[in-house]
Structures are given as C-alpha cells and as structure tokens.
PDB file of C-alpha atoms in Angstrom:
ATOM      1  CA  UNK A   1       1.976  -5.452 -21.103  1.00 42.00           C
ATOM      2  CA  UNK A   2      -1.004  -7.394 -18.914  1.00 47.00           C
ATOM      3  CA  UNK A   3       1.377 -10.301 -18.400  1.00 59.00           C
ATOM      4  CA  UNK A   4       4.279  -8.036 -17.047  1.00 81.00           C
ATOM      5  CA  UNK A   5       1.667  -6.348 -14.244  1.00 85.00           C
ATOM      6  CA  UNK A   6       1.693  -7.704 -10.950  1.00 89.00           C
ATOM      7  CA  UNK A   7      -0.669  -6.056  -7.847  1.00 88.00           C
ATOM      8  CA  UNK A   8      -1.517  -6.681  -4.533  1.00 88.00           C
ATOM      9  CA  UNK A   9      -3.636  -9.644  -4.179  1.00 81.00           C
ATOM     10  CA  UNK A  10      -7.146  -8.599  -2.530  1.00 72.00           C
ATOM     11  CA  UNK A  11      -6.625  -5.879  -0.192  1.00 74.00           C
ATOM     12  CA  UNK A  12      -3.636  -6.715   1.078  1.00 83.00           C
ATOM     13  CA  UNK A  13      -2.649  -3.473   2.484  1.00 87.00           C
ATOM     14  CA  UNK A  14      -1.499  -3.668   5.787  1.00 87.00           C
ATOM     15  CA  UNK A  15       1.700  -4.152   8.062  1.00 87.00           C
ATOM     16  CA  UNK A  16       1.751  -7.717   6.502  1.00 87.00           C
ATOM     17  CA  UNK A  17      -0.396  -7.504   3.713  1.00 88.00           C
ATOM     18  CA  UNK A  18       2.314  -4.847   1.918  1.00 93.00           C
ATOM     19  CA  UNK A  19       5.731  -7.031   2.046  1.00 93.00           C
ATOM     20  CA  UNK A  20       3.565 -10.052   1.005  1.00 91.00           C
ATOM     21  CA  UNK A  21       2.337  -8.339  -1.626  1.00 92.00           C
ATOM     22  CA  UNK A  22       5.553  -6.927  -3.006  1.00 93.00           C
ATOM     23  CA  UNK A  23       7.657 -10.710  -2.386  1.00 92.00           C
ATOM     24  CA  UNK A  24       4.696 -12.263  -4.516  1.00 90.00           C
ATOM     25  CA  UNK A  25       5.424  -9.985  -7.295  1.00 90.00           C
ATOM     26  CA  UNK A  26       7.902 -11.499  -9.950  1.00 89.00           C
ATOM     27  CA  UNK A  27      11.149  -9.980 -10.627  1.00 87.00           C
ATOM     28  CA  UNK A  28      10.401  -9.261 -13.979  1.00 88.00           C
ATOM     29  CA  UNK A  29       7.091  -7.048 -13.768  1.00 88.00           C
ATOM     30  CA  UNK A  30       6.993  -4.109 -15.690  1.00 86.00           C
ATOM     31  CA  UNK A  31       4.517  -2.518 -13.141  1.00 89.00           C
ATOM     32  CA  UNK A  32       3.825  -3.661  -9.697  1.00 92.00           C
ATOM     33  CA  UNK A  33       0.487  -2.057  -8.270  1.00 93.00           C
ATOM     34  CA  UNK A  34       0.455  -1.732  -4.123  1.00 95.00           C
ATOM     35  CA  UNK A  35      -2.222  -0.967  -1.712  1.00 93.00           C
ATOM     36  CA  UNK A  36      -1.140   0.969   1.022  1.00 94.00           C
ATOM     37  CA  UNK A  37      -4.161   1.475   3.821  1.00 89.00           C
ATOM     38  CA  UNK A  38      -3.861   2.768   7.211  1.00 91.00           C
ATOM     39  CA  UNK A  39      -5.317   2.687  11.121  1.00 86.00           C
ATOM     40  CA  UNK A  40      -3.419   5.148  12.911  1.00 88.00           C
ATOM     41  CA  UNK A  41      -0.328   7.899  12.387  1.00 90.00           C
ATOM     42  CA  UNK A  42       2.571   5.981  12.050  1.00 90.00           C
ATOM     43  CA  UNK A  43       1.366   3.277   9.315  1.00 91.00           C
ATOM     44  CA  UNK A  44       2.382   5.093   6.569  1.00 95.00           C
ATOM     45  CA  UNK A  45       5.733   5.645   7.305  1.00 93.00           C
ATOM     46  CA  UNK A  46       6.470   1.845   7.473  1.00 93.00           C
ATOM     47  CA  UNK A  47       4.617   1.259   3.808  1.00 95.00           C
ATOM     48  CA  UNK A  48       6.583   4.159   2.420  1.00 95.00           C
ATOM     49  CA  UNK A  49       9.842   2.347   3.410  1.00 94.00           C
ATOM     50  CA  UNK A  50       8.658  -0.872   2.104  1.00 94.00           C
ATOM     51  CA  UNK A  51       6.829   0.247  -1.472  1.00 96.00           C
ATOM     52  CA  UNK A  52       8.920   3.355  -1.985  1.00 95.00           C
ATOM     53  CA  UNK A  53       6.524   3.989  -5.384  1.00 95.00           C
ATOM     54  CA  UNK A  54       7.446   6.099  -8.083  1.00 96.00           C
ATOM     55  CA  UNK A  55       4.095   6.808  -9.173  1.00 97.00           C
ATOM     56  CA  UNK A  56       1.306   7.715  -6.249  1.00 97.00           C
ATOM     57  CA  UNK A  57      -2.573   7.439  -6.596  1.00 97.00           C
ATOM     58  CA  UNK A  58      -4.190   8.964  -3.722  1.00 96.00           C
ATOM     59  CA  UNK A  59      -7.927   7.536  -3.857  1.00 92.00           C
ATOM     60  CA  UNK A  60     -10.847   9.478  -1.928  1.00 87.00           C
ATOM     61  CA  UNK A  61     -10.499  10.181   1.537  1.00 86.00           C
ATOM     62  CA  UNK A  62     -13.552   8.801   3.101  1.00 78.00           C
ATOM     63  CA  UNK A  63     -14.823   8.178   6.913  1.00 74.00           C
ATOM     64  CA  UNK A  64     -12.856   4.885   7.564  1.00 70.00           C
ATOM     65  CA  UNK A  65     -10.254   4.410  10.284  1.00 71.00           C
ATOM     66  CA  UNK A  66     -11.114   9.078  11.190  1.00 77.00           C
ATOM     67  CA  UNK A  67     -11.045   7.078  15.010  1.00 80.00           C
ATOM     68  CA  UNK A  68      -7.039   6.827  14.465  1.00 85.00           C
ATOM     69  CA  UNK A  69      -6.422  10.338  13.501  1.00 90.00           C
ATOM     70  CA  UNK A  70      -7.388  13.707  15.431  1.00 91.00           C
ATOM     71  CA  UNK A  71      -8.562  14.872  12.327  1.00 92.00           C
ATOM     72  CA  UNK A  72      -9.543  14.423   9.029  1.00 91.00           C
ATOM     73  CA  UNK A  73      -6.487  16.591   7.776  1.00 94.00           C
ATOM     74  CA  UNK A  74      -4.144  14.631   9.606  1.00 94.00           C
ATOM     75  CA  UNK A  75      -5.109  11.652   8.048  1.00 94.00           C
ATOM     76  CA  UNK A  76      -5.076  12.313   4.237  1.00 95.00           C
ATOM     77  CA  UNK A  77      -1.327  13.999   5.821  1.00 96.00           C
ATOM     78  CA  UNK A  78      -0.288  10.479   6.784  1.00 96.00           C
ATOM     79  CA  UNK A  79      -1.651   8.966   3.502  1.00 96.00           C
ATOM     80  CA  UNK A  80       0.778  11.440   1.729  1.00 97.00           C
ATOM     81  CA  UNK A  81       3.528  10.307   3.256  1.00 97.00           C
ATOM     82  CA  UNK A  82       3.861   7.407   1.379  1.00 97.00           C
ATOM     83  CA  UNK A  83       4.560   9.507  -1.652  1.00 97.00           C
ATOM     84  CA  UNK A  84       7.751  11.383  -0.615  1.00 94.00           C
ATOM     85  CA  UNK A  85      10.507   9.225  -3.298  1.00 93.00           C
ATOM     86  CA  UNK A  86       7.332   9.503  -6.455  1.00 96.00           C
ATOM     87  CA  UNK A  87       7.313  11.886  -9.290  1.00 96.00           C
ATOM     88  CA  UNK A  88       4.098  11.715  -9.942  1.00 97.00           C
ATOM     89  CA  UNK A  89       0.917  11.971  -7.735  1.00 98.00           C
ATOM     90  CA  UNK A  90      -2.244  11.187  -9.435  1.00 98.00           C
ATOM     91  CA  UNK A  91      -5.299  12.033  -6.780  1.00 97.00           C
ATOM     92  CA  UNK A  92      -9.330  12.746  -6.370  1.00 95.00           C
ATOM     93  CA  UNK A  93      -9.187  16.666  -5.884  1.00 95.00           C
ATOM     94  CA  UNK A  94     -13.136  16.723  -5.804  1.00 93.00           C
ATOM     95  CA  UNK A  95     -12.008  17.498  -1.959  1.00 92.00           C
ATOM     96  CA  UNK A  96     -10.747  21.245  -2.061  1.00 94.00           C
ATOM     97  CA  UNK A  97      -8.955  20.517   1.165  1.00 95.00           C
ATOM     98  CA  UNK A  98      -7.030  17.304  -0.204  1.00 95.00           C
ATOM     99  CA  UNK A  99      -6.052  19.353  -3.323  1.00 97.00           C
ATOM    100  CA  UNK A 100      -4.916  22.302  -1.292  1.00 97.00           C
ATOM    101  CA  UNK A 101      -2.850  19.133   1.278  1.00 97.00           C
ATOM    102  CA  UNK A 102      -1.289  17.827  -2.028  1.00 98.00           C
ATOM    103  CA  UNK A 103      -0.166  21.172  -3.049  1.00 97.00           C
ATOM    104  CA  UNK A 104       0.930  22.086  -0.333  1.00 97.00           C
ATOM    105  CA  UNK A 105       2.796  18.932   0.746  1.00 97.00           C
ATOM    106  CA  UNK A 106       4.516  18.465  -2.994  1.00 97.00           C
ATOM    107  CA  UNK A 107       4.952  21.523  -4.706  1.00 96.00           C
ATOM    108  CA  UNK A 108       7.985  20.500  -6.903  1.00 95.00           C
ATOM    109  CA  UNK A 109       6.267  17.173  -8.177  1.00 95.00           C
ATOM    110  CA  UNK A 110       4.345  16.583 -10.925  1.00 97.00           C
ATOM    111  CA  UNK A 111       0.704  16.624 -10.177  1.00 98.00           C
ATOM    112  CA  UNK A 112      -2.864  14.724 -11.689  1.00 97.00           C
ATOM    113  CA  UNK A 113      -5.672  16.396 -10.012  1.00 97.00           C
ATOM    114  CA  UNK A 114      -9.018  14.589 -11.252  1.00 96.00           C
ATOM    115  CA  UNK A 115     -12.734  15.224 -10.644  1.00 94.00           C
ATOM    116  CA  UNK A 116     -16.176  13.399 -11.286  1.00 90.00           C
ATOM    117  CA  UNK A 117     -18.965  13.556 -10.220  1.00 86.00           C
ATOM    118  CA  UNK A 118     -19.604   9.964  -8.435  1.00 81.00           C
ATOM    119  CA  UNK A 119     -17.234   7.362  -6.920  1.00 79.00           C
ATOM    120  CA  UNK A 120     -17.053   4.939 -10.038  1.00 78.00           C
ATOM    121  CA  UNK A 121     -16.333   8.018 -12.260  1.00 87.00           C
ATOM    122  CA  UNK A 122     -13.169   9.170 -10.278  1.00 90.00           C
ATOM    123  CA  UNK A 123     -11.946   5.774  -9.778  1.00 87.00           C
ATOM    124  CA  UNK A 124     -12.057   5.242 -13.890  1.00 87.00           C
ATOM    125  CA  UNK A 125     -10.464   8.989 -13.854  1.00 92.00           C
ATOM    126  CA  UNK A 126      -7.491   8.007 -11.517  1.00 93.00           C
ATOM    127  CA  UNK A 127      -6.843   4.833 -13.567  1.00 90.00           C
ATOM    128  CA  UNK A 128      -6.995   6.459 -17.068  1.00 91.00           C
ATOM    129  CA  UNK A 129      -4.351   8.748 -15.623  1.00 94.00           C
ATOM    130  CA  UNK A 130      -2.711   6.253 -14.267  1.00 94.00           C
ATOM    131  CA  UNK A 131      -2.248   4.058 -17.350  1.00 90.00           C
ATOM    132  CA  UNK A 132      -1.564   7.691 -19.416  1.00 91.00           C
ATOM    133  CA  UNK A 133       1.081   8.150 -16.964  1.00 92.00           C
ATOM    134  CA  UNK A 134       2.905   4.569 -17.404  1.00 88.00           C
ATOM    135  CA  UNK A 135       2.319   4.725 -21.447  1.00 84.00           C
ATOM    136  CA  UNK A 136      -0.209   1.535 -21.073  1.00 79.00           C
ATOM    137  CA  UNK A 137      -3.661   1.261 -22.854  1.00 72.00           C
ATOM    138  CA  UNK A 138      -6.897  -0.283 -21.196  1.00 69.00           C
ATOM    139  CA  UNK A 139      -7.299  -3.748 -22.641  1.00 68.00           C
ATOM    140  CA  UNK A 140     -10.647  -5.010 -24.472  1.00 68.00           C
ATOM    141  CA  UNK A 141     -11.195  -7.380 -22.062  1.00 69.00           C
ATOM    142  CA  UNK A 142     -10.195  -6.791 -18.333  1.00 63.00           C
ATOM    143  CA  UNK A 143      -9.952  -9.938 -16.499  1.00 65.00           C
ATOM    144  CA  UNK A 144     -11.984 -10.063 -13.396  1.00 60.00           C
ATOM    145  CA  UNK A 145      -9.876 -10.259  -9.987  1.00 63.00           C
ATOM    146  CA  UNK A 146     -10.734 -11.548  -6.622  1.00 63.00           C
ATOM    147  CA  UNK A 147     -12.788  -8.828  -4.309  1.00 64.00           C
ATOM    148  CA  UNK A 148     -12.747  -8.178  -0.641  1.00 70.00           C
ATOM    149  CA  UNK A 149     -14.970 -10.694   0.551  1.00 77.00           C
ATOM    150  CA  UNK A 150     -15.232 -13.826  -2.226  1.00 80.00           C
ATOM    151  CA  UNK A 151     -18.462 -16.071  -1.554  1.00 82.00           C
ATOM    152  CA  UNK A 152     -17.928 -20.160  -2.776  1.00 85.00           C
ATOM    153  CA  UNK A 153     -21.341 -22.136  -3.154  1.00 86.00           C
ATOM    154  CA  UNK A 154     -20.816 -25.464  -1.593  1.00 87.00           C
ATOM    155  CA  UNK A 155     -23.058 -28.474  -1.389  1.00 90.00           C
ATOM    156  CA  UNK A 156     -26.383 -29.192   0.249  1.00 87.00           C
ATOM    157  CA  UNK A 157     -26.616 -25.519   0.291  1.00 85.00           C
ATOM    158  CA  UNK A 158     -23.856 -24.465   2.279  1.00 89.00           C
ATOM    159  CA  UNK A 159     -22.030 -21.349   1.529  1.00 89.00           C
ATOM    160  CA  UNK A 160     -18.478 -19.978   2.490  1.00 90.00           C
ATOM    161  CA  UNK A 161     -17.551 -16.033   3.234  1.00 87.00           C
ATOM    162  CA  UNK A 162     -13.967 -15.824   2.477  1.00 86.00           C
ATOM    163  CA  UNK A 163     -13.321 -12.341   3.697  1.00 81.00           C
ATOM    164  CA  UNK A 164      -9.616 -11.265   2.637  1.00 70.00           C
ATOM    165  CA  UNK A 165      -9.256  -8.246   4.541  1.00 61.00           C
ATOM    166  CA  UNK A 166      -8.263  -6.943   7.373  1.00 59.00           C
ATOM    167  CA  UNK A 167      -8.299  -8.624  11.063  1.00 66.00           C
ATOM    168  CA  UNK A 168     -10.475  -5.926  13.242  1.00 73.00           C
ATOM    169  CA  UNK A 169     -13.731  -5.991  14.302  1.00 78.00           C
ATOM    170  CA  UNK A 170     -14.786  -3.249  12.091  1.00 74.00           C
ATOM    171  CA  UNK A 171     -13.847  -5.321   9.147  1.00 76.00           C
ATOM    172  CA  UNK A 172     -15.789  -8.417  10.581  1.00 82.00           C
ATOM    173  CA  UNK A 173     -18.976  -6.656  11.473  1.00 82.00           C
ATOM    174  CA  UNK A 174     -19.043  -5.839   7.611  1.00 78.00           C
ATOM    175  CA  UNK A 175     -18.413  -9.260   6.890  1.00 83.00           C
ATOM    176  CA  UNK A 176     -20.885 -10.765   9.554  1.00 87.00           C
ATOM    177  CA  UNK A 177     -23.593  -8.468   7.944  1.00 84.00           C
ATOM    178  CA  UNK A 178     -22.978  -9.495   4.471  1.00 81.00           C
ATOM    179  CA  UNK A 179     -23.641 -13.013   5.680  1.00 84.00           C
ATOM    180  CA  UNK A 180     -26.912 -12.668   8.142  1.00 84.00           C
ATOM    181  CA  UNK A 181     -28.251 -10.463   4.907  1.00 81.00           C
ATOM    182  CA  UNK A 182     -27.588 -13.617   2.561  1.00 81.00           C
ATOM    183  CA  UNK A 183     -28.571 -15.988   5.544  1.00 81.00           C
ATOM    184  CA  UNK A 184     -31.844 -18.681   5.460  1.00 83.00           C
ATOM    185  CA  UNK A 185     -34.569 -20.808   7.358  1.00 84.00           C
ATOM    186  CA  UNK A 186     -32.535 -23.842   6.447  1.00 85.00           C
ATOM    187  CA  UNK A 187     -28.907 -22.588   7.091  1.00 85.00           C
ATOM    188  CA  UNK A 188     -26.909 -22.346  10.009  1.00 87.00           C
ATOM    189  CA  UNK A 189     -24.047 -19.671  10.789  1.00 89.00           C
ATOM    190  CA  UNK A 190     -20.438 -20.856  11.835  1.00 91.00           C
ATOM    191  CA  UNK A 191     -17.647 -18.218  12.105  1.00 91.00           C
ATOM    192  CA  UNK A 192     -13.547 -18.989  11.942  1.00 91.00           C
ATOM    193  CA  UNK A 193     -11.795 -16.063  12.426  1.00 87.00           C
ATOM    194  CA  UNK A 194      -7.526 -15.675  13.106  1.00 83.00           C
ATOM    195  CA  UNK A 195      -5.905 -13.604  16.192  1.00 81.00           C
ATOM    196  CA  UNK A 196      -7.529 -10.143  15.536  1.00 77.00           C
ATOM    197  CA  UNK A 197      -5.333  -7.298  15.105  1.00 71.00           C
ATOM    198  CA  UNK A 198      -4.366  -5.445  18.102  1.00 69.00           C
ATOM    199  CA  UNK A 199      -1.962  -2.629  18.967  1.00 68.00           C
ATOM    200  CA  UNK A 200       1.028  -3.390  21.622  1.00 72.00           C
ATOM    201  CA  UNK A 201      -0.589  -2.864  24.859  1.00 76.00           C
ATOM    202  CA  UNK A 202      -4.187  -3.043  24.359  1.00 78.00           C
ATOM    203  CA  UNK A 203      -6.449  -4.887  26.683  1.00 85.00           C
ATOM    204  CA  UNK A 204      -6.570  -8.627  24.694  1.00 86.00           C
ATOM    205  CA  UNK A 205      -9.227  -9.325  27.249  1.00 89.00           C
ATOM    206  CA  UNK A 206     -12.098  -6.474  26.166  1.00 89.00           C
ATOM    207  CA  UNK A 207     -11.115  -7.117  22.416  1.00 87.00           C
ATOM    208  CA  UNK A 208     -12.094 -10.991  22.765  1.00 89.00           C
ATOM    209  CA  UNK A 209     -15.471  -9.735  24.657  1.00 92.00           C
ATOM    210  CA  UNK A 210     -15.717  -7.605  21.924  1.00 90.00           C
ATOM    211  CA  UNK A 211     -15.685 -10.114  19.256  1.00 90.00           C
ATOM    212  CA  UNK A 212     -17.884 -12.621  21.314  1.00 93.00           C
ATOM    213  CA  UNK A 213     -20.572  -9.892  21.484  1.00 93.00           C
ATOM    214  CA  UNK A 214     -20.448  -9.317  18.097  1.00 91.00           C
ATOM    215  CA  UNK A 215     -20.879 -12.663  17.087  1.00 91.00           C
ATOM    216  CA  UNK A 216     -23.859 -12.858  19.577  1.00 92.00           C
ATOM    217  CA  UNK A 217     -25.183 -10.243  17.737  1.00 91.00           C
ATOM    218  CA  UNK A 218     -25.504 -12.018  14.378  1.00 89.00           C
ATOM    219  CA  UNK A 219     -26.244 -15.512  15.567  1.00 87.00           C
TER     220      UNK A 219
END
C-alpha cells in the first residue's frame, strides 16, 4: 500500500503547514498521515477542523512551546483536542499524567497505550501500532524522507541550511546553531529568512530586534 500513503511533507504542521499538507495529498490515498503541532491554546481547535483524523497518535509531550500554555496539563489538553471525531488513539503513556488525560478525556474510544524505555523505542512502538491499527505491514526497505532541516553541498565549498520548519525565533536559533557548529576558517555565514511568525497584535518592532540580535549572535 506504500504508493497509496501520502503525509505531511517535512514538518508541516502549522496554521499553513496543515491545509497544505492535506491539498498536496492525492485523492486517491489510502492513508494520509498529518502533523498537527501547536504554540498556544487555540491551535488545536483549528487543525481538528481541518484534519478531522480517524485515527490519533499522540507522540511524547516534551518541553517545547510549555511558554504558550499555563501548564503542562493544559497543553497535552489542547493536543487532545484534535482527536474528538477518531476511534482510535494510539499514545506514549510512559507519562502517568498523559495516560490518566487520555482516559479521562476519551473514555468511550478505543485506546493504544505504549511504553519504552527511550525516545526511538516509543516512536517504533506508536508506529507498529499504528500500522496494526490500519492492517499495513512495515516494508523491507523504508524509503528515506526529507528531515527538518536538509543540508545541500554546493561548490567551492559552500553549503545551504534549508530549514523547513517553523517561522519563530526559537526554530531559527536551532537552525543558526546547527550551522555555526558545521561552520569554518574559510566560510562565510549569510542568512535569508521569510516574515517570522507573529500573533495579531504583537510588537513587530521588538520581534525584528529580536531576530537582528540573534543573528549578531552567530555571526
């Protein structure tokens, strides 16, 4: 069924990134995998109009974007949201509370509670369950896809960052350090970024110092 799966390209999981995502897919895939990420309360409820999925994965609740949320809890509550319409929810219950949120939040649908003990581990575990779920076997050979931030060797020594993510600073610092780490003697840095990504409101002035700081900061 590998030519009948279509998925997000990258991590196209925002505002923007989910409806491009879902008008690349072709009419005829038998599965259609979507990232859904999140900043603040309120995201979720948008992707859950747009995706409406039948099957969930929650993956592990970790430290990124806690500054939108007043709490941890209230975050993995938004993430849920997005699962309201599925029948299934396949998650990482290493997290007691997470297991006890999904529980709580879904009693009446089925649930895939999986454990390991490291990151890679539970991220197999959630796709084995996922493919289990869907009646789909893992393939011999498992074509590699395009990561977050892609890097192109170019001549006389030049190479490109192609960072595919999201349009914040917190996203760019990562990328910025990924490049000053790989940086040499004989190389010079040049960043081209888009419009950042900004909330209605905010002061477009301090986000702009912001980003000039930052690029101060690694030359």
């Amino acid at each position: 069924v590998t030519d009948k799966v279509a998925r997000s390209p990258r991590s196209w999981n925002s505002r923007l990134g989910v409806p491009m995502s879902l008008l690349e897919a072709p009419a005829d895939s038998r599965v259609t995998l979507i990232e859904a990420g999140i900043d603040t309360c309120g995201d979720m409820e948008h992707h859950a109009a747009v995706i409406r999925p039948t099957i969930g994965i929650l993956t592990s609740i970790t430290a990124e974007h806690d500054s939108g949320f007043a709490c941890r809890e209230a975050k993995v509550r938004e993430k849920l949201k997005l699962f309201h319409d599925a029948s299934t929810i396949i998650y990482d219950a290493n997290d007691i509370n997470v297991d006890r949120l999904v529980r709580e939040t879904y009693p009446s649908i089925r649930l895939i509670p999986v454990r390991g003990a490291t990151g890679e581990e539970i991220d197999r575990k959630l796709a084995e369950a996922f493919l289990e779920t869907t009646g789909a076997t893992l393939p011999a050979d498992i074509e590699t896809v395009s990561n977050r931030i892609d890097v192109h060797e170019g001549i006389n020594d030049c190479v490109m960052y192609y960072d595919g993510f999201t349009h914040d600073l917190r996203s760019l610092r990562q990328s910025l350090d990924m490049m000053r780490r790989r940086s040499t003697t004989t190389r010079t840095s040049t960043l081209i970024t888009s419009d950042l990504l900004h909330c209605p409101g905010c002061d477009l002035a301090e986000l702009y110092d912001n980003l000039a700081r930052l690029a101060a900061v690694y030359g």
